[in-house]
Amino acid sequence: MTLLTPEAHLKAVAETVARRNTAEPEFLQAVQEVLETLEPVLAEHPEYIEAGILERLVEPERQLIFRVPWTDDAGRVQVNRGYRVQFNSALGPYKGGLRFHPSVNLSVVKFLGFEQIFKNALTSQRIGGGKGGADFDPSDKSDAEVMRFCQSFMTELVHHIGEHTDIPAGDIGVGGREIGYLFGQYRRITQRYEAGVLTGKGLGWGGAEVRTEATGYGAVFFAEEMLLRAGDGIEGRRAVVSGSGNVATYAIEKIQQLGGTAVTASDSSGYVVDEAGIDVDLLKQVKEVERSRISAYADRRPGAHFVSGGSVWDVTGQLAFPCATQNELDAAHARTLIAGGLRAVAEGANMPATPEAVALFREAGVLFAPGKAANAGGVATSALEMRQNAARSRWDRDTSESRLRDIMRDVHASAYEASARYGRPGDYVLGANSAAFETVAHAMLAQGVI
């Protein structure tokens, strides 16, 4: 049998994915971003073509869609749609978060699950890739409504997860409150205290130190490694951050602990600019405790101002941390940031920069860390939580943060070394994709055609 050339093989895979997933733009975008970097890898490893690794990798092992009925506080029956995509388990049990947001659909869940395969591989924690969620919005619901929804969601999900099978965590709209309700229902149905089945739990009942902070901290640690290799650093740098959830809040906190100044935070209503540096304690009070809009921050912070609508990326700085949602930073924003002296971008969210924006950053010589590398700290710390649950132990905060920093240092090293090996040192898109792909492909080869 004559093998296709790497270029022809990648084209054929892309065409098949596009034909089979016509109404899934986010998923197609995520796949294309990976495929366009893998030609040198396939040239060096023709056995991956022969074994059909890519054809199998782009097709989830299992896709679950289910009804989630629940009653609101007025006694009315509501129905949402739930999802769990178990994408690839070559390296270990499926691992990936649950997202509760009105924008959730199969395309979004598949894109997140596909990204999760590579992200998890980069952590070296022996976990596969999966993702899930529902088109449910917890932000305007009472605690009782959120509890009833989570109990209904878990009543179906319980059949498909387990600490050796699939371990969900939180994502947008799923924090400690939601994880608590989900875990309670899992325990009620199974009659088992299987702490390792969910991560992101409370510290008093199986959670891990630094898990809440891990994604934001990890993105900053990765940015620091990029800058250090380039002879630069975070200290004294002005940073623009989008979002105001866990990822953004703790990215801001770590930037400022390392001597930088994070001047923005945002939500769907607009953004705030605080030239003195975001007051993290006030931000936590507004968003985590009161669950208020970001404008409440500016109302209480002298010198800060709120901008309704618009884009936080109209504000410039040397560092950018997009930590809100997918495709939030487009080409026009990229040009604004580059003209303003941008030095580095680290994606705290999943795929927040559009392909056009990423291309502009790379062409301009801006250090660019894709989400599958930069935001791997969250899932890495989830895996550490699983390890502690299995051992019935709990590490202290310093130990947990030290291990997170070490993991992010290793993720950076893997991505950089792969980029250098394939002739483009410092191209972290190529480096992250190729290093992760090689790890998963090697495991898939060893385990046969399954």
Coordinates of C-alpha atoms in Angstrom, one line a residue:
M1 CA 0.0 0.0 0.0
T2 CA 1.3 3.4 -1.0
L3 CA 0.9 6.0 1.8
L4 CA -0.3 9.5 1.1
T5 CA 2.2 12.2 1.6
P6 CA 1.8 14.1 5.0
E7 CA 0.3 17.1 3.2
A8 CA -2.2 14.9 1.3
H9 CA -3.1 12.9 4.4
L10 CA -3.8 16.1 6.4
K11 CA -6.0 17.4 3.6
A12 CA -7.9 14.2 3.4
V13 CA -8.5 14.1 7.2
A14 CA -9.6 17.8 7.2
E15 CA -12.1 17.1 4.4
T16 CA -13.6 14.1 6.2
V17 CA -14.0 16.1 9.5
A18 CA -15.6 19.0 7.6
R19 CA -18.1 16.6 5.9
R20 CA -19.0 14.8 9.0
N21 CA -19.4 17.9 11.3
T22 CA -20.9 20.5 9.0
A23 CA -22.7 22.4 11.7
E24 CA -19.9 22.5 14.3
P25 CA -17.8 25.6 13.6
E26 CA -15.9 25.6 16.9
F27 CA -15.0 22.0 16.6
L28 CA -13.8 22.4 13.0
Q29 CA -11.7 25.4 14.1
A30 CA -10.0 23.5 16.9
V31 CA -9.2 20.5 14.6
Q32 CA -7.9 22.7 11.8
E33 CA -5.6 24.6 14.2
V34 CA -4.0 21.3 15.1
L35 CA -3.9 19.8 11.7
E36 CA -2.1 22.7 10.1
T37 CA 0.9 22.2 12.4
L38 CA 1.4 18.4 12.1
E39 CA 3.0 18.0 8.7
P40 CA 6.6 17.8 10.0
V41 CA 5.5 15.3 12.7
L42 CA 3.9 13.0 10.1
A43 CA 7.0 13.4 7.8
E44 CA 9.1 12.0 10.7
H45 CA 6.6 9.4 11.7
P46 CA 4.9 7.8 8.7
E47 CA 3.7 5.0 10.9
Y48 CA 1.1 7.5 12.3
I49 CA -0.4 7.7 8.8
E50 CA -0.3 4.0 8.2
A51 CA -2.1 3.4 11.5
G52 CA -4.8 6.0 10.9
I53 CA -4.0 7.8 14.1
L54 CA -5.5 11.1 13.0
E55 CA -8.6 9.6 11.6
R56 CA -9.3 8.0 15.0
L57 CA -8.1 11.0 17.0
V58 CA -10.6 13.4 15.5
E59 CA -13.6 11.1 16.1
P60 CA -14.8 10.9 19.8
E61 CA -14.9 7.5 21.4
R62 CA -18.3 8.3 22.7
Q63 CA -20.8 11.2 22.5
L64 CA -23.6 11.5 25.0
I65 CA -26.6 13.9 24.7
F66 CA -29.4 13.7 27.3
R67 CA -32.5 15.5 28.6
V68 CA -32.2 17.3 31.9
P69 CA -35.7 18.1 33.4
W70 CA -36.0 20.1 36.6
T71 CA -38.5 22.4 38.3
D72 CA -37.9 26.1 39.0
D73 CA -38.9 27.9 42.2
A74 CA -42.3 28.7 40.8
G75 CA -43.0 25.0 40.3
R76 CA -42.7 25.1 36.5
V77 CA -41.0 22.3 34.6
Q78 CA -37.9 23.3 32.7
V79 CA -35.9 21.2 30.3
N80 CA -32.2 21.6 29.3
R81 CA -29.9 19.6 27.2
G82 CA -26.9 17.9 28.7
Y83 CA -23.7 16.6 27.1
R84 CA -20.6 14.5 27.8
V85 CA -18.1 13.8 25.0
Q86 CA -15.6 11.1 26.0
F87 CA -13.0 11.9 23.3
N88 CA -9.9 9.8 23.9
S89 CA -8.7 7.5 26.7
A90 CA -5.4 6.3 25.3
L91 CA -3.5 7.9 28.2
G92 CA -5.9 7.3 31.0
P93 CA -9.5 7.9 32.1
Y94 CA -11.4 10.8 30.4
K95 CA -10.7 14.1 32.2
G96 CA -12.3 17.4 31.5
G97 CA -14.7 20.0 32.9
L98 CA -18.4 20.6 32.8
R99 CA -19.6 23.9 31.4
F100 CA -23.1 25.3 32.3
H101 CA -23.8 28.2 29.9
P102 CA -26.5 29.0 27.3
S103 CA -23.9 28.8 24.5
V104 CA -23.2 25.2 25.2
N105 CA -23.9 22.9 22.3
L106 CA -22.3 19.8 20.7
S107 CA -19.8 21.8 18.7
V108 CA -18.6 23.7 21.8
V109 CA -18.3 20.5 23.9
K110 CA -16.5 18.7 21.1
F111 CA -14.0 21.5 20.6
L112 CA -13.3 21.6 24.3
G113 CA -12.9 17.8 24.5
F114 CA -10.6 17.8 21.5
E115 CA -8.4 20.5 23.0
Q116 CA -8.5 18.6 26.3
I117 CA -6.7 15.5 24.7
F118 CA -3.7 17.6 23.9
K119 CA -3.8 19.7 27.1
N120 CA -3.9 16.6 29.3
A121 CA -1.1 14.9 27.3
L122 CA 1.2 17.9 28.0
T123 CA 0.7 17.6 31.7
S124 CA 2.2 14.1 31.8
Q125 CA -0.5 13.1 34.3
R126 CA -1.8 10.1 32.5
I127 CA -5.3 11.3 31.8
G128 CA -7.4 11.2 28.6
G129 CA -9.6 13.9 27.2
G130 CA -13.3 14.6 27.6
K131 CA -15.7 17.5 28.2
G132 CA -19.3 18.1 29.0
G133 CA -21.9 20.5 30.2
A134 CA -25.4 21.9 29.5
D135 CA -27.2 24.9 28.0
F136 CA -28.2 25.9 31.5
D137 CA -27.4 29.3 32.9
P138 CA -26.8 29.2 36.7
S139 CA -26.1 33.0 37.0
D140 CA -29.7 34.0 37.3
K141 CA -30.9 31.0 39.3
S142 CA -31.4 30.5 43.0
D143 CA -29.3 28.1 45.0
A144 CA -32.3 25.7 45.2
E145 CA -32.8 25.8 41.4
V146 CA -29.1 25.2 40.8
M147 CA -29.3 22.2 43.2
R148 CA -32.3 20.7 41.5
F149 CA -30.7 21.1 38.0
C150 CA -27.4 19.6 39.2
Q151 CA -29.3 16.6 40.8
S152 CA -31.1 15.9 37.5
F153 CA -28.0 16.3 35.5
M154 CA -26.1 13.9 37.6
T155 CA -29.0 11.4 37.6
E156 CA -28.1 10.7 34.0
L157 CA -24.3 11.4 34.1
V158 CA -23.8 8.9 36.9
H159 CA -24.1 6.0 34.5
H160 CA -21.1 7.2 32.5
I161 CA -18.5 8.4 35.0
G162 CA -16.2 7.0 37.7
E163 CA -12.8 7.5 39.1
H164 CA -11.3 4.9 36.7
T165 CA -13.6 5.9 33.8
D166 CA -14.3 9.6 33.5
I167 CA -13.6 12.3 36.0
P168 CA -15.4 15.6 35.4
A169 CA -14.4 18.9 36.9
G170 CA -15.7 22.5 36.7
D171 CA -15.6 25.0 33.9
I172 CA -17.6 28.2 33.1
G173 CA -20.7 28.2 35.2
V174 CA -19.6 25.2 37.3
G175 CA -17.8 26.2 40.5
G176 CA -17.7 24.9 44.1
R177 CA -21.4 25.2 44.6
E178 CA -22.3 23.2 41.5
I179 CA -19.6 20.5 42.1
G180 CA -20.9 20.1 45.7
Y181 CA -24.5 19.4 44.4
L182 CA -23.2 17.1 41.7
F183 CA -21.1 15.1 44.1
G184 CA -23.9 14.9 46.6
Q185 CA -26.2 13.4 44.0
Y186 CA -23.5 11.0 42.8
R187 CA -23.0 9.8 46.4
R188 CA -26.7 9.5 47.0
I189 CA -27.3 7.3 43.9
T190 CA -24.2 5.1 44.1
Q191 CA -24.1 4.8 47.9
R192 CA -20.3 5.3 47.7
Y193 CA -18.0 8.1 48.9
E194 CA -15.9 8.0 45.7
A195 CA -14.1 11.2 46.2
G196 CA -12.0 10.8 43.0
V197 CA -15.0 10.9 40.7
L198 CA -15.2 14.7 40.6
T199 CA -12.5 17.3 41.0
G200 CA -12.8 20.9 42.2
K201 CA -14.3 19.8 45.5
G202 CA -14.3 21.8 48.7
L203 CA -11.2 21.6 50.9
G204 CA -13.2 20.0 53.7
W205 CA -14.5 17.1 51.6
G206 CA -11.7 15.9 49.3
G207 CA -10.6 19.1 47.5
A208 CA -7.1 20.1 46.8
E209 CA -5.2 23.3 47.8
V210 CA -4.7 25.7 44.8
R211 CA -7.2 23.9 42.6
T212 CA -9.4 27.1 42.4
E213 CA -6.4 29.2 41.5
A214 CA -4.6 26.7 39.3
T215 CA -5.7 27.6 35.8
G216 CA -5.0 31.3 36.3
Y217 CA -1.8 30.8 38.2
G218 CA -0.6 28.2 35.6
A219 CA -1.2 30.6 32.7
V220 CA 1.0 33.2 34.4
F221 CA 3.7 30.6 35.2
F222 CA 3.8 29.6 31.6
A223 CA 4.0 33.2 30.5
E224 CA 6.9 33.7 32.9
E225 CA 8.7 30.7 31.5
M226 CA 8.3 32.1 27.9
L227 CA 9.5 35.5 28.9
L228 CA 12.5 34.2 30.9
R229 CA 13.7 32.2 28.0
A230 CA 13.5 35.3 25.9
G231 CA 15.5 37.3 28.5
D232 CA 12.4 39.2 29.8
G233 CA 10.0 38.9 32.8
I234 CA 6.7 39.8 34.3
E235 CA 8.0 42.3 36.9
G236 CA 7.2 45.9 35.9
R237 CA 5.0 44.9 33.0
R238 CA 1.4 46.1 32.4
A239 CA -1.0 43.3 31.7
V240 CA -4.5 43.3 30.1
V241 CA -6.7 40.4 31.4
S242 CA -10.2 39.5 30.2
G243 CA -12.8 37.8 32.3
S244 CA -13.6 37.9 36.0
G245 CA -14.1 34.3 36.9
N246 CA -11.6 32.0 38.6
V247 CA -9.2 32.0 35.7
A248 CA -9.0 35.7 35.3
T249 CA -9.1 36.5 39.0
Y250 CA -6.2 34.3 39.9
A251 CA -4.2 35.2 36.8
I252 CA -4.5 38.8 38.0
E253 CA -3.5 37.8 41.6
K254 CA -0.4 35.9 40.4
I255 CA 0.7 38.6 37.9
Q256 CA 0.7 41.1 40.7
Q257 CA 2.5 38.8 43.1
L258 CA 5.2 38.5 40.5
G259 CA 5.5 42.3 40.2
G260 CA 3.4 43.0 37.2
T261 CA 0.3 45.3 37.1
A262 CA -3.0 43.9 35.8
V263 CA -5.2 46.8 34.9
T264 CA -8.4 45.2 33.5
A265 CA -11.2 42.7 34.2
S266 CA -14.4 42.1 32.3
D267 CA -17.7 40.3 32.0
S268 CA -20.5 40.2 29.4
S269 CA -21.7 43.7 30.4
G270 CA -18.4 45.4 29.8
Y271 CA -15.0 45.9 31.4
V272 CA -13.2 47.9 34.1
V273 CA -9.8 49.7 33.8
D274 CA -7.9 50.3 37.0
E275 CA -4.5 51.9 36.3
A276 CA -3.3 51.3 39.9
G277 CA -3.8 47.6 39.4
I278 CA -6.9 45.5 40.0
D279 CA -7.8 45.2 43.7
V280 CA -8.1 41.4 43.9
D281 CA -9.9 41.3 47.2
L282 CA -12.5 43.7 45.9
L283 CA -12.8 41.7 42.7
K284 CA -13.4 38.5 44.6
Q285 CA -16.0 40.2 46.8
V286 CA -17.9 41.4 43.8
K287 CA -17.7 38.3 41.6
E288 CA -17.3 35.4 43.9
V289 CA -19.3 36.4 47.0
E290 CA -22.0 38.8 45.6
R291 CA -22.1 37.4 42.1
S292 CA -22.6 41.0 40.8
R293 CA -21.7 42.6 37.5
I294 CA -18.2 44.0 37.0
S295 CA -19.5 47.6 37.1
A296 CA -19.9 47.2 40.9
Y297 CA -16.1 47.0 41.1
A298 CA -15.7 50.5 39.6
D299 CA -18.5 51.9 41.8
R300 CA -16.4 51.1 44.9
R301 CA -12.8 51.6 43.6
P302 CA -11.5 55.1 43.4
G303 CA -9.7 55.8 40.1
A304 CA -11.3 52.8 38.3
H305 CA -13.8 53.3 35.5
F306 CA -16.3 51.0 33.8
V307 CA -16.8 50.8 30.1
S308 CA -20.2 49.4 29.0
G309 CA -20.0 47.0 26.1
G310 CA -17.0 47.4 23.8
S311 CA -13.9 45.2 24.2
V312 CA -11.3 45.0 26.9
W313 CA -8.8 44.5 24.1
D314 CA -9.1 48.2 23.3
V315 CA -6.8 48.6 26.3
T316 CA -3.1 47.9 25.6
G317 CA -0.3 46.5 27.6
Q318 CA 2.9 44.4 27.3
L319 CA 1.2 41.2 28.4
A320 CA -2.3 39.9 27.4
F321 CA -4.2 37.1 29.2
P322 CA -7.5 36.3 27.4
C323 CA -9.3 34.4 30.2
A324 CA -13.0 34.7 29.2
T325 CA -14.2 32.5 26.4
Q326 CA -13.5 31.2 22.8
N327 CA -12.9 33.6 19.9
E328 CA -13.0 36.8 22.1
L329 CA -9.9 38.3 20.6
D330 CA -10.0 38.9 16.9
A331 CA -7.6 40.3 14.3
A332 CA -8.6 43.9 14.8
H333 CA -7.9 43.5 18.6
A334 CA -4.6 41.8 17.8
R335 CA -3.5 44.7 15.7
T336 CA -4.4 47.1 18.5
L337 CA -2.4 45.2 21.0
I338 CA 0.6 44.8 18.7
A339 CA 0.6 48.5 18.0
G340 CA 0.5 49.1 21.7
G341 CA 3.8 47.3 22.4
L342 CA 2.5 43.8 23.2
R343 CA 5.3 41.3 24.2
A344 CA 3.5 38.1 25.1
V345 CA 0.0 36.4 25.1
A346 CA -1.0 33.5 27.3
E347 CA -4.4 32.0 26.7
G348 CA -6.1 31.4 30.0
A349 CA -9.4 30.4 28.2
N350 CA -9.8 27.7 25.6
M351 CA -9.2 29.0 22.0
P352 CA -9.9 32.7 23.0
A353 CA -7.9 34.1 20.1
T354 CA -9.2 33.6 16.5
P355 CA -6.9 32.0 13.9
E356 CA -6.4 35.4 12.3
A357 CA -5.3 36.9 15.6
V358 CA -2.9 34.1 16.3
A359 CA -1.4 34.5 12.8
L360 CA -0.8 38.2 13.4
F361 CA 0.8 37.6 16.8
R362 CA 3.2 35.0 15.4
E363 CA 4.1 37.2 12.4
A364 CA 4.8 40.1 14.7
G365 CA 7.2 38.0 16.9
V366 CA 4.9 38.2 19.9
L367 CA 5.4 35.3 22.3
F368 CA 2.2 33.3 22.0
A369 CA 1.1 30.5 24.4
P370 CA -1.9 28.5 23.1
G371 CA -4.5 27.5 25.7
K372 CA -3.7 23.8 25.5
A373 CA -0.3 24.6 27.0
A374 CA -0.9 27.8 29.0
N375 CA -4.1 26.8 30.8
A376 CA -3.1 23.2 31.5
G377 CA -2.5 24.1 35.1
G378 CA -6.2 23.5 36.0
V379 CA -6.5 20.0 34.8
A380 CA -3.0 19.2 36.1
T381 CA -4.0 20.2 39.6
S382 CA -7.2 18.2 39.2
A383 CA -5.0 15.2 38.5
L384 CA -3.1 16.0 41.7
E385 CA -6.4 16.2 43.5
M386 CA -7.2 12.7 42.2
R387 CA -3.9 11.5 43.5
Q388 CA -4.5 12.9 46.9
N389 CA -8.0 11.3 47.0
A390 CA -6.6 7.9 46.1
A391 CA -4.1 8.2 48.9
R392 CA -6.6 9.6 51.4
S393 CA -4.2 12.5 51.9
R394 CA -4.0 16.3 51.5
W395 CA -1.0 18.4 50.6
D396 CA -0.5 21.9 52.1
R397 CA -0.7 25.0 50.0
D398 CA 3.0 25.5 49.4
T399 CA 3.5 21.9 48.3
S400 CA 0.5 22.2 45.9
E401 CA 1.6 25.4 44.4
S402 CA 5.2 24.2 44.0
R403 CA 4.0 21.1 42.1
L404 CA 1.8 23.3 39.9
R405 CA 4.8 25.5 39.1
D406 CA 7.0 22.4 38.3
I407 CA 4.3 21.0 36.0
M408 CA 3.9 24.3 34.1
R409 CA 7.7 24.5 33.8
D410 CA 7.7 21.0 32.3
V411 CA 4.8 21.8 29.9
H412 CA 6.8 24.8 28.7
A413 CA 9.9 22.7 28.3
S414 CA 8.1 20.1 26.3
A415 CA 6.5 22.6 24.0
Y416 CA 9.7 24.6 23.5
E417 CA 11.8 21.5 22.8
A418 CA 9.3 20.1 20.3
S419 CA 9.3 23.5 18.5
A420 CA 13.1 23.4 18.3
R421 CA 13.1 19.8 17.2
Y422 CA 10.9 20.7 14.2
G423 CA 12.9 23.7 13.2
R424 CA 10.8 26.6 14.7
P425 CA 12.1 27.3 18.2
G426 CA 9.8 29.4 20.2
D427 CA 6.7 28.6 18.1
Y428 CA 4.6 27.3 21.0
V429 CA 1.6 26.5 18.8
L430 CA 3.7 24.0 16.8
G431 CA 5.5 22.8 19.9
A432 CA 2.4 22.2 22.0
N433 CA 0.5 20.4 19.3
S434 CA 3.4 18.2 18.2
A435 CA 4.6 17.2 21.7
A436 CA 1.1 16.3 22.8
F437 CA 0.2 14.5 19.5
E438 CA 3.3 12.4 19.7
T439 CA 2.5 11.3 23.2
V440 CA -1.1 10.3 22.4
A441 CA -0.1 8.8 19.0
H442 CA 2.5 6.6 20.6
A443 CA 0.0 5.2 23.2
M444 CA -2.6 4.6 20.4
L445 CA -0.1 2.7 18.3
A446 CA 0.8 0.5 21.3
Q447 CA -2.8 -0.3 22.1
G448 CA -3.9 -1.4 18.6
V449 CA -6.9 -0.4 16.5
I450 CA -9.6 0.2 19.1

